[in-house]
Tab-separated table of C-alpha atoms and ligand atoms in Angstrom:
chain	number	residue	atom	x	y	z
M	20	UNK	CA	0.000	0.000	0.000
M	21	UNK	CA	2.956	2.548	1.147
M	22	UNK	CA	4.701	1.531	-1.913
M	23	UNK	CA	2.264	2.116	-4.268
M	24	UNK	CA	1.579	5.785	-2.537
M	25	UNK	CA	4.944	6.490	-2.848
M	26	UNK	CA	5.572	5.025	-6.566
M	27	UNK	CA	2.601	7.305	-7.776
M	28	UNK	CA	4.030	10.513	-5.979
M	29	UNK	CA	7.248	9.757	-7.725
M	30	UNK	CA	5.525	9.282	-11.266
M	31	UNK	CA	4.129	12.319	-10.304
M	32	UNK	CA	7.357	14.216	-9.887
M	33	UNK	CA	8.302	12.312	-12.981
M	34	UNK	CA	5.683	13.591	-15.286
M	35	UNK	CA	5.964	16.981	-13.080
M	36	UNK	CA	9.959	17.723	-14.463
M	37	UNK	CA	9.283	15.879	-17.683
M	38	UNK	CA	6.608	19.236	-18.684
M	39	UNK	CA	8.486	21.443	-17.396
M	40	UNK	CA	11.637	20.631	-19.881
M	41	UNK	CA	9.142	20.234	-22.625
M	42	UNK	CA	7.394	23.437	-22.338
M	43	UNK	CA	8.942	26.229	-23.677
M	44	UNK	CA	8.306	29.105	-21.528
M	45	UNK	CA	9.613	32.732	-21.796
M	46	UNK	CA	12.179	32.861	-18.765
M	47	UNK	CA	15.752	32.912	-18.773
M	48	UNK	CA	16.122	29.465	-17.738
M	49	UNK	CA	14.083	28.082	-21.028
M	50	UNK	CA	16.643	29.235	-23.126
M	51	UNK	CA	19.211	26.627	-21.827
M	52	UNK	CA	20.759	26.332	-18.281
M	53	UNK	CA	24.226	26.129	-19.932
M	54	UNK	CA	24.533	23.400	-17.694
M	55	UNK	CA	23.686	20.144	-19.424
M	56	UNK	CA	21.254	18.890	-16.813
M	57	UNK	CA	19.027	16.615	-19.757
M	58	UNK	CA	16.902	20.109	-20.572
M	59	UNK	CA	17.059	21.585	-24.037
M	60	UNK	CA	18.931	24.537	-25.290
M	61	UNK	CA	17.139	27.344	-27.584
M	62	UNK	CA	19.591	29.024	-30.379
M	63	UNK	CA	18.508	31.418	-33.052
M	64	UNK	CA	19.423	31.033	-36.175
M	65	UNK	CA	18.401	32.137	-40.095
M	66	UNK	CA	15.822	29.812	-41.246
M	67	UNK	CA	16.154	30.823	-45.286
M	68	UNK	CA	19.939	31.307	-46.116
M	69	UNK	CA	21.181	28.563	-47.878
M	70	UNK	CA	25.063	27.576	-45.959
M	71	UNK	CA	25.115	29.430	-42.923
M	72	UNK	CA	21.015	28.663	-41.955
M	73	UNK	CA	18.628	26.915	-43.294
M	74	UNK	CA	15.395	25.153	-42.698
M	75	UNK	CA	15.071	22.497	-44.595
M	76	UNK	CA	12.057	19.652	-45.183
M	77	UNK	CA	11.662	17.323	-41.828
M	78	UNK	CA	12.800	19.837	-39.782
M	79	UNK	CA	16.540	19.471	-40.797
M	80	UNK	CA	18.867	22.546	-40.506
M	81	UNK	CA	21.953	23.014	-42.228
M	82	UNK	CA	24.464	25.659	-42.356
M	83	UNK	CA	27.746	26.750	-41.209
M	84	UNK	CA	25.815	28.912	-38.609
M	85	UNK	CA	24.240	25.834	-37.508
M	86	UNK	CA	27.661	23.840	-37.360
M	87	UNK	CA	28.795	26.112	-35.153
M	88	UNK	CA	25.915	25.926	-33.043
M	89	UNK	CA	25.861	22.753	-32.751
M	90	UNK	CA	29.176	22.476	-31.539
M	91	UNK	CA	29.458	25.606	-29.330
M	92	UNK	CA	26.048	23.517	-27.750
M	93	UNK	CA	28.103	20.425	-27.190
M	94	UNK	CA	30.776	22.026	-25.001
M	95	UNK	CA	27.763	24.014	-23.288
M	96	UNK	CA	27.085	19.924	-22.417
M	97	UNK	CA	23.941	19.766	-25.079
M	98	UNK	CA	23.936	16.732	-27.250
M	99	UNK	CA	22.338	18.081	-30.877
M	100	UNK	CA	18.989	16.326	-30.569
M	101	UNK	CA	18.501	18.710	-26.892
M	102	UNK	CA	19.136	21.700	-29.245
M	103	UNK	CA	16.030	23.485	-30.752
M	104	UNK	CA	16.399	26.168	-33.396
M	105	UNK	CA	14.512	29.365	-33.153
M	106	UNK	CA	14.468	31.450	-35.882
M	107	UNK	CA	15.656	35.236	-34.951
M	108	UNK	CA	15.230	37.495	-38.457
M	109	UNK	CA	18.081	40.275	-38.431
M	110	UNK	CA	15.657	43.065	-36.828
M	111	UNK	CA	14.292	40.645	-34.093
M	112	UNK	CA	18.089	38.851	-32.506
M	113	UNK	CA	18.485	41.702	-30.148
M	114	UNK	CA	15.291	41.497	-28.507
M	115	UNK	CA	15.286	37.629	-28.590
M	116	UNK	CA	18.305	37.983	-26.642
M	117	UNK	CA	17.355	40.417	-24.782
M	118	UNK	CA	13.808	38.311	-23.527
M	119	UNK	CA	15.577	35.243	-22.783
M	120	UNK	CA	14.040	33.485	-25.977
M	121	UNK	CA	16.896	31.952	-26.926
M	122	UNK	CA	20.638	31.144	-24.959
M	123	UNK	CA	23.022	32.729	-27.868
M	124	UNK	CA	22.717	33.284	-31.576
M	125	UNK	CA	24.427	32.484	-34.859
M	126	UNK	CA	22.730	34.046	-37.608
M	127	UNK	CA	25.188	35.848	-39.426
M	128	UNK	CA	25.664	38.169	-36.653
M	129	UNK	CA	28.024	40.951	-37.192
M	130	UNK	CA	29.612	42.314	-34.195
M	131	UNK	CA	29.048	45.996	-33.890
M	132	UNK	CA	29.276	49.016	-31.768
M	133	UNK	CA	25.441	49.321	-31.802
M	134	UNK	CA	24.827	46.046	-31.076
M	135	UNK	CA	27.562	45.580	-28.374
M	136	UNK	CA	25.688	48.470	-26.195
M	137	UNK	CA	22.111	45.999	-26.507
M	138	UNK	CA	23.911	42.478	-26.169
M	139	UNK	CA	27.095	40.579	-25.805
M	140	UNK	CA	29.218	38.604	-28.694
M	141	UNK	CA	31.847	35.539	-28.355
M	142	UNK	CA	33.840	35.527	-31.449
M	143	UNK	CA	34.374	36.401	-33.831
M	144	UNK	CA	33.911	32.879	-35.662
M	145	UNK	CA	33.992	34.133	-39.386
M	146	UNK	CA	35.178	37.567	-41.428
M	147	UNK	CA	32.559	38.310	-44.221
M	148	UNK	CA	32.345	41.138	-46.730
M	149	UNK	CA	29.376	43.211	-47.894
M	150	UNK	CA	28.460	42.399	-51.924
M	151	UNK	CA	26.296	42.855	-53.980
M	152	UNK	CA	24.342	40.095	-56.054
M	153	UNK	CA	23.233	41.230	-59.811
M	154	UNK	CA	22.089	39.484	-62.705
M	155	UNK	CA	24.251	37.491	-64.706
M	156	UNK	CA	24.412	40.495	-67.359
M	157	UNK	CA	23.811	43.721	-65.161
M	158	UNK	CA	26.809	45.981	-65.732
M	159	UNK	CA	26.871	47.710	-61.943
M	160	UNK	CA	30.473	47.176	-60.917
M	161	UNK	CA	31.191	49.486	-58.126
M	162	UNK	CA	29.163	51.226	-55.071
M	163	UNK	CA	28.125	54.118	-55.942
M	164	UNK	CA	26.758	52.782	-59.443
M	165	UNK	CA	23.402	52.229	-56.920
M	166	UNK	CA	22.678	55.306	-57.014
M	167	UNK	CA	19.332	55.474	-59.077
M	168	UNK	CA	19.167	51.713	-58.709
M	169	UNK	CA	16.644	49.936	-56.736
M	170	UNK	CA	18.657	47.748	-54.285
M	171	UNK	CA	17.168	45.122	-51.992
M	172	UNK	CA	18.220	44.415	-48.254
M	173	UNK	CA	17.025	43.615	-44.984
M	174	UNK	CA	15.931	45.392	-42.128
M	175	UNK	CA	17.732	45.140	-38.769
M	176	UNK	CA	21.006	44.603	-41.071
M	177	UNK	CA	24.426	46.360	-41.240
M	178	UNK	CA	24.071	46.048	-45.023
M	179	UNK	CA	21.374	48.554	-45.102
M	180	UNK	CA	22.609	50.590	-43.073
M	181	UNK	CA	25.924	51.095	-44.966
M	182	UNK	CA	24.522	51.989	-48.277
M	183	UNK	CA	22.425	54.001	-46.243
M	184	UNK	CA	25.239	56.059	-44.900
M	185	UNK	CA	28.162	55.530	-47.082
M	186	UNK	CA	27.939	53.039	-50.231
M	187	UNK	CA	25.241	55.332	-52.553
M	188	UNK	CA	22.912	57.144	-49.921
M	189	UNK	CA	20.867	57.635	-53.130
M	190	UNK	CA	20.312	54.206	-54.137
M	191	UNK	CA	16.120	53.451	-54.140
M	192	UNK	CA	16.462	50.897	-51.417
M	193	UNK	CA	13.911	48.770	-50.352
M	194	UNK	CA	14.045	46.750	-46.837
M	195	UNK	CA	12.346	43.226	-46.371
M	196	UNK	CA	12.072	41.082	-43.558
M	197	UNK	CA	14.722	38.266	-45.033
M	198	UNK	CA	16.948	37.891	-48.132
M	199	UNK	CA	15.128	35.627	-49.732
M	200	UNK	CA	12.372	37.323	-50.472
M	201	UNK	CA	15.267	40.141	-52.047
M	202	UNK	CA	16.630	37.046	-54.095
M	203	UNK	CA	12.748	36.592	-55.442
M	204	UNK	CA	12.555	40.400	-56.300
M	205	UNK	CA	16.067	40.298	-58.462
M	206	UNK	CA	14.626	37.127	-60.199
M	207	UNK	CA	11.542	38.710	-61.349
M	208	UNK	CA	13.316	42.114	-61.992
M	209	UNK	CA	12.084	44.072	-59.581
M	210	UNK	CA	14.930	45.469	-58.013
M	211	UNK	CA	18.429	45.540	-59.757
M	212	UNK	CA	20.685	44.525	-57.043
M	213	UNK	CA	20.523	42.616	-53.639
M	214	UNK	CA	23.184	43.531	-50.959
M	215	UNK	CA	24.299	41.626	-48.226
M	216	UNK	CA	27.599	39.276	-46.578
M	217	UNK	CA	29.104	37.741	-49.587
M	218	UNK	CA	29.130	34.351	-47.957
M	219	UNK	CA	25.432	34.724	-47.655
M	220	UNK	CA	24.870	35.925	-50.931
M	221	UNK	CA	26.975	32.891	-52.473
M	222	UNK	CA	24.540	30.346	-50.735
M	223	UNK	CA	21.779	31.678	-52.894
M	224	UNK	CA	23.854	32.281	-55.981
M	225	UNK	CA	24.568	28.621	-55.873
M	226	UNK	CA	21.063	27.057	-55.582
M	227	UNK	CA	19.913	25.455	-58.683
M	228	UNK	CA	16.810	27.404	-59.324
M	229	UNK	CA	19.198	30.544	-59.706
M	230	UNK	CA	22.485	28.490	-61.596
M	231	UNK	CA	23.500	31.393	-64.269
M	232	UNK	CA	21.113	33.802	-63.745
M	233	UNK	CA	23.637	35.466	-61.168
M	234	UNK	CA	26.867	37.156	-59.970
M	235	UNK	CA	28.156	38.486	-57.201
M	236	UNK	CA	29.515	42.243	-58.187
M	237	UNK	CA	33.014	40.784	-55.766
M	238	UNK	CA	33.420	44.461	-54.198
M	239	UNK	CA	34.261	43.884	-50.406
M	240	UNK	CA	32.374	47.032	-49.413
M	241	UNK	CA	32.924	46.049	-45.266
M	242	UNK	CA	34.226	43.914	-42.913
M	243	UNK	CA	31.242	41.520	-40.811
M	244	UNK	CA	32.964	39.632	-37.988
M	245	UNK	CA	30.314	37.488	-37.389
M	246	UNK	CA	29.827	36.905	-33.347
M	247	UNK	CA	28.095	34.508	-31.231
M	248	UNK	CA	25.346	36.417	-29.546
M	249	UNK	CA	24.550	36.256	-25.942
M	250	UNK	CA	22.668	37.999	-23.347
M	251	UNK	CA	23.798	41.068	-22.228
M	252	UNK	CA	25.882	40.706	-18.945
M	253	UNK	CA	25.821	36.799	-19.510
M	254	UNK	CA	29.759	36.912	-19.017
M	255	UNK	CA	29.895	32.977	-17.877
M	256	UNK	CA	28.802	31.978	-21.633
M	257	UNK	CA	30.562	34.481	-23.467
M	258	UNK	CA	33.921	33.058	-21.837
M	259	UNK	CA	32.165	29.260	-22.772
M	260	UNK	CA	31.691	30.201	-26.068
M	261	UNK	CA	34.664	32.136	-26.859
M	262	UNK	CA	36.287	28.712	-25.679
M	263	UNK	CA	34.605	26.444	-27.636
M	264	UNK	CA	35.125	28.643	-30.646
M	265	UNK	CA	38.945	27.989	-29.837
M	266	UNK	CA	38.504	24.716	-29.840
M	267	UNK	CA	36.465	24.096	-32.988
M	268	UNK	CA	39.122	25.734	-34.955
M	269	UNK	CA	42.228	23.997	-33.405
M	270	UNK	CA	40.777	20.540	-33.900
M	271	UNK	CA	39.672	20.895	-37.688
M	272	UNK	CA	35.521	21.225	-37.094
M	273	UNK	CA	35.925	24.813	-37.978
M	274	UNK	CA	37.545	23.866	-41.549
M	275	UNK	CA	35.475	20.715	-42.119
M	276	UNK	CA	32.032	22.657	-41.321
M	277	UNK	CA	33.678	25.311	-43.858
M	278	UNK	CA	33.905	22.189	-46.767
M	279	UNK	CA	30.977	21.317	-46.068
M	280	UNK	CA	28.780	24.294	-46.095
M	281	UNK	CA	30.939	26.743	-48.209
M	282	UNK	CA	32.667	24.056	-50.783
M	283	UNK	CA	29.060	23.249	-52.836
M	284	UNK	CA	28.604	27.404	-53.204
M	285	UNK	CA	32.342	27.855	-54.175
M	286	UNK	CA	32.659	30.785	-51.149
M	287	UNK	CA	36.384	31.912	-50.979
M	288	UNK	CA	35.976	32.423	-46.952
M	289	UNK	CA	39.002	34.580	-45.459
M	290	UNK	CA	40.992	32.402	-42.667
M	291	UNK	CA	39.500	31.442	-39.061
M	292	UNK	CA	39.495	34.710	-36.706
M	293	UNK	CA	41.114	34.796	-33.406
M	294	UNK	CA	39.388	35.619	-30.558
M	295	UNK	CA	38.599	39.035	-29.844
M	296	UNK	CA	40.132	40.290	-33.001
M	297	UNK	CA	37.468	42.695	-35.009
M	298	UNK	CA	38.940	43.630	-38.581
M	299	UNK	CA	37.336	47.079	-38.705
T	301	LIG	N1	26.019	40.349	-41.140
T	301	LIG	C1	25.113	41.421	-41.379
T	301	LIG	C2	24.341	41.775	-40.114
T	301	LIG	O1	24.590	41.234	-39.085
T	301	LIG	C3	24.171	41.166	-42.543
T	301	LIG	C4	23.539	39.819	-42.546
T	301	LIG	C5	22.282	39.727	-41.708
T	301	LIG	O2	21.391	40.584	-41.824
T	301	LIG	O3	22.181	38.769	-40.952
T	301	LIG	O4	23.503	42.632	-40.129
């Protein structure tokens, strides 16, 4: 009798932690514990760029962003099946930091002054360079042929910004919520260029609904350290992170996820980062 009492109260507690891990709530500790105590772990990520993050059919994700991830979440003590992907658009990763939605982001996530007063990087874990993607016969070759142009970016993005402010301040740009929906609108004509990180630009170059119908302009207009982001103040995973990314480079993950996810696009990447090193 005693043992059955005491076997139910247990299932009880059982069925009691076993909700808790699986609901997703909106507190700090939902986002991961860091601590690899059998939970799950919440990272953002791009859902629609093709070799750094994307969704894919069956709820695969692929991507160098999501390589990195998933190894940064492995010496955070989170096996990749406790790891579920959030997507966090360019406008929304400060805020999803910022309410705990996720533990730390890779989403092509430049480190910047702006962004380092709103949240905290590890990194940087890759050095990309602004582009711009044209069709295969457009004859813009430099920045400031934009101007008069309808250009496509994102908003939320250092690219838009910087042909906001420097590149051609009187280019007709138009912002959307994600590049892919700028990749649709240089397809069907109705914008003349798309500008973004080169390595990100690449992925979609490469797809085969797009094979020959585009080229990247190959201007290096900036330099986009891309960071891990973290909470601000979260200090404890920053130094986990920045250790991990360490690691993934000095024991060949770093170039293999870089085969993998670059090679099929034909991305000339620049050489891993160091630590705490921000080509300006
Ligand atoms: N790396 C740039 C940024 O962080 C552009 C790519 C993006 O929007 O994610 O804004």
């Amino acid at each position: 009798m005693k043992l059955r009492k005491v076997s139910a109260a247990a299932a009880a507690a059982l069925v009691l932690s076993l909700t808790a891990t699986a609901c997703g709530g909106d507190d700090d500790k939902d986002s991961g514990s860091g601590s690899g105590d059998g939970g799950t772990i919440k990272v953002g990520i791009k859902y629609d760029q093709p070799g750094l993050g994307l969704k894919e059919p069956g709820d695969k994700f692929s991507g160098f962003d999501v390589d990195v991830a998933t190894y940064v979440a492995k010496e955070l003590g989170y096996e990749p099946d406790q790891i579920e992907f959030v997507e966090t658009k360019s406008a929304d990763r400060e805020n999803a930091l910022a309410r705990g939605d996720v533990k730390f982001i890779t989403a092509t996530y430049s480190i910047t002054d702006e962004r380092k007063e709103k949240v905290d990087f590890a990194g940087p874990y890759l050095l990309a360079h602004q582009d711009l993607l044209i069709k295969a016969d457009s004859d813009i070759s430099k920045g400031t042929d934009l101007n008069g142009k309808k250009l496509c970016s994102v908003v939320g993005s250092t690219s838009a910004q910087n042909v906001q402010k420097e590149i051609a301040p009187k280019a007709q740009l138009q912002e959307y919520s994600s590049y892919s929906e700028c990749i649709a609108n240089l397809q069907s004509g109705a914008v003349d260029a798309v500008t973004t990180d080169d390595s990100i630009l690449a992925g979609f170059a490469a797809q085969d609904q797009y094979k020959g119908q585009f080229k990247l302009a190959g201007l290096k207009l900036s330099n986009e350290n891309y960071g891990v982001g973290v909470k601000k103040g979260d200090t404890a995973t920053v130094d986990k992170i920045n250790a991990a990314l360490e690691k993934m480079v000095k024991d060949g993950a770093w170039d293999q996820a870089v085969k993998d996810n670059f090679g099929p696009a034909g991305y000339q990447n620049e050489k891993a980062p160091k630590i705490g090193v921000i080509v300006s």
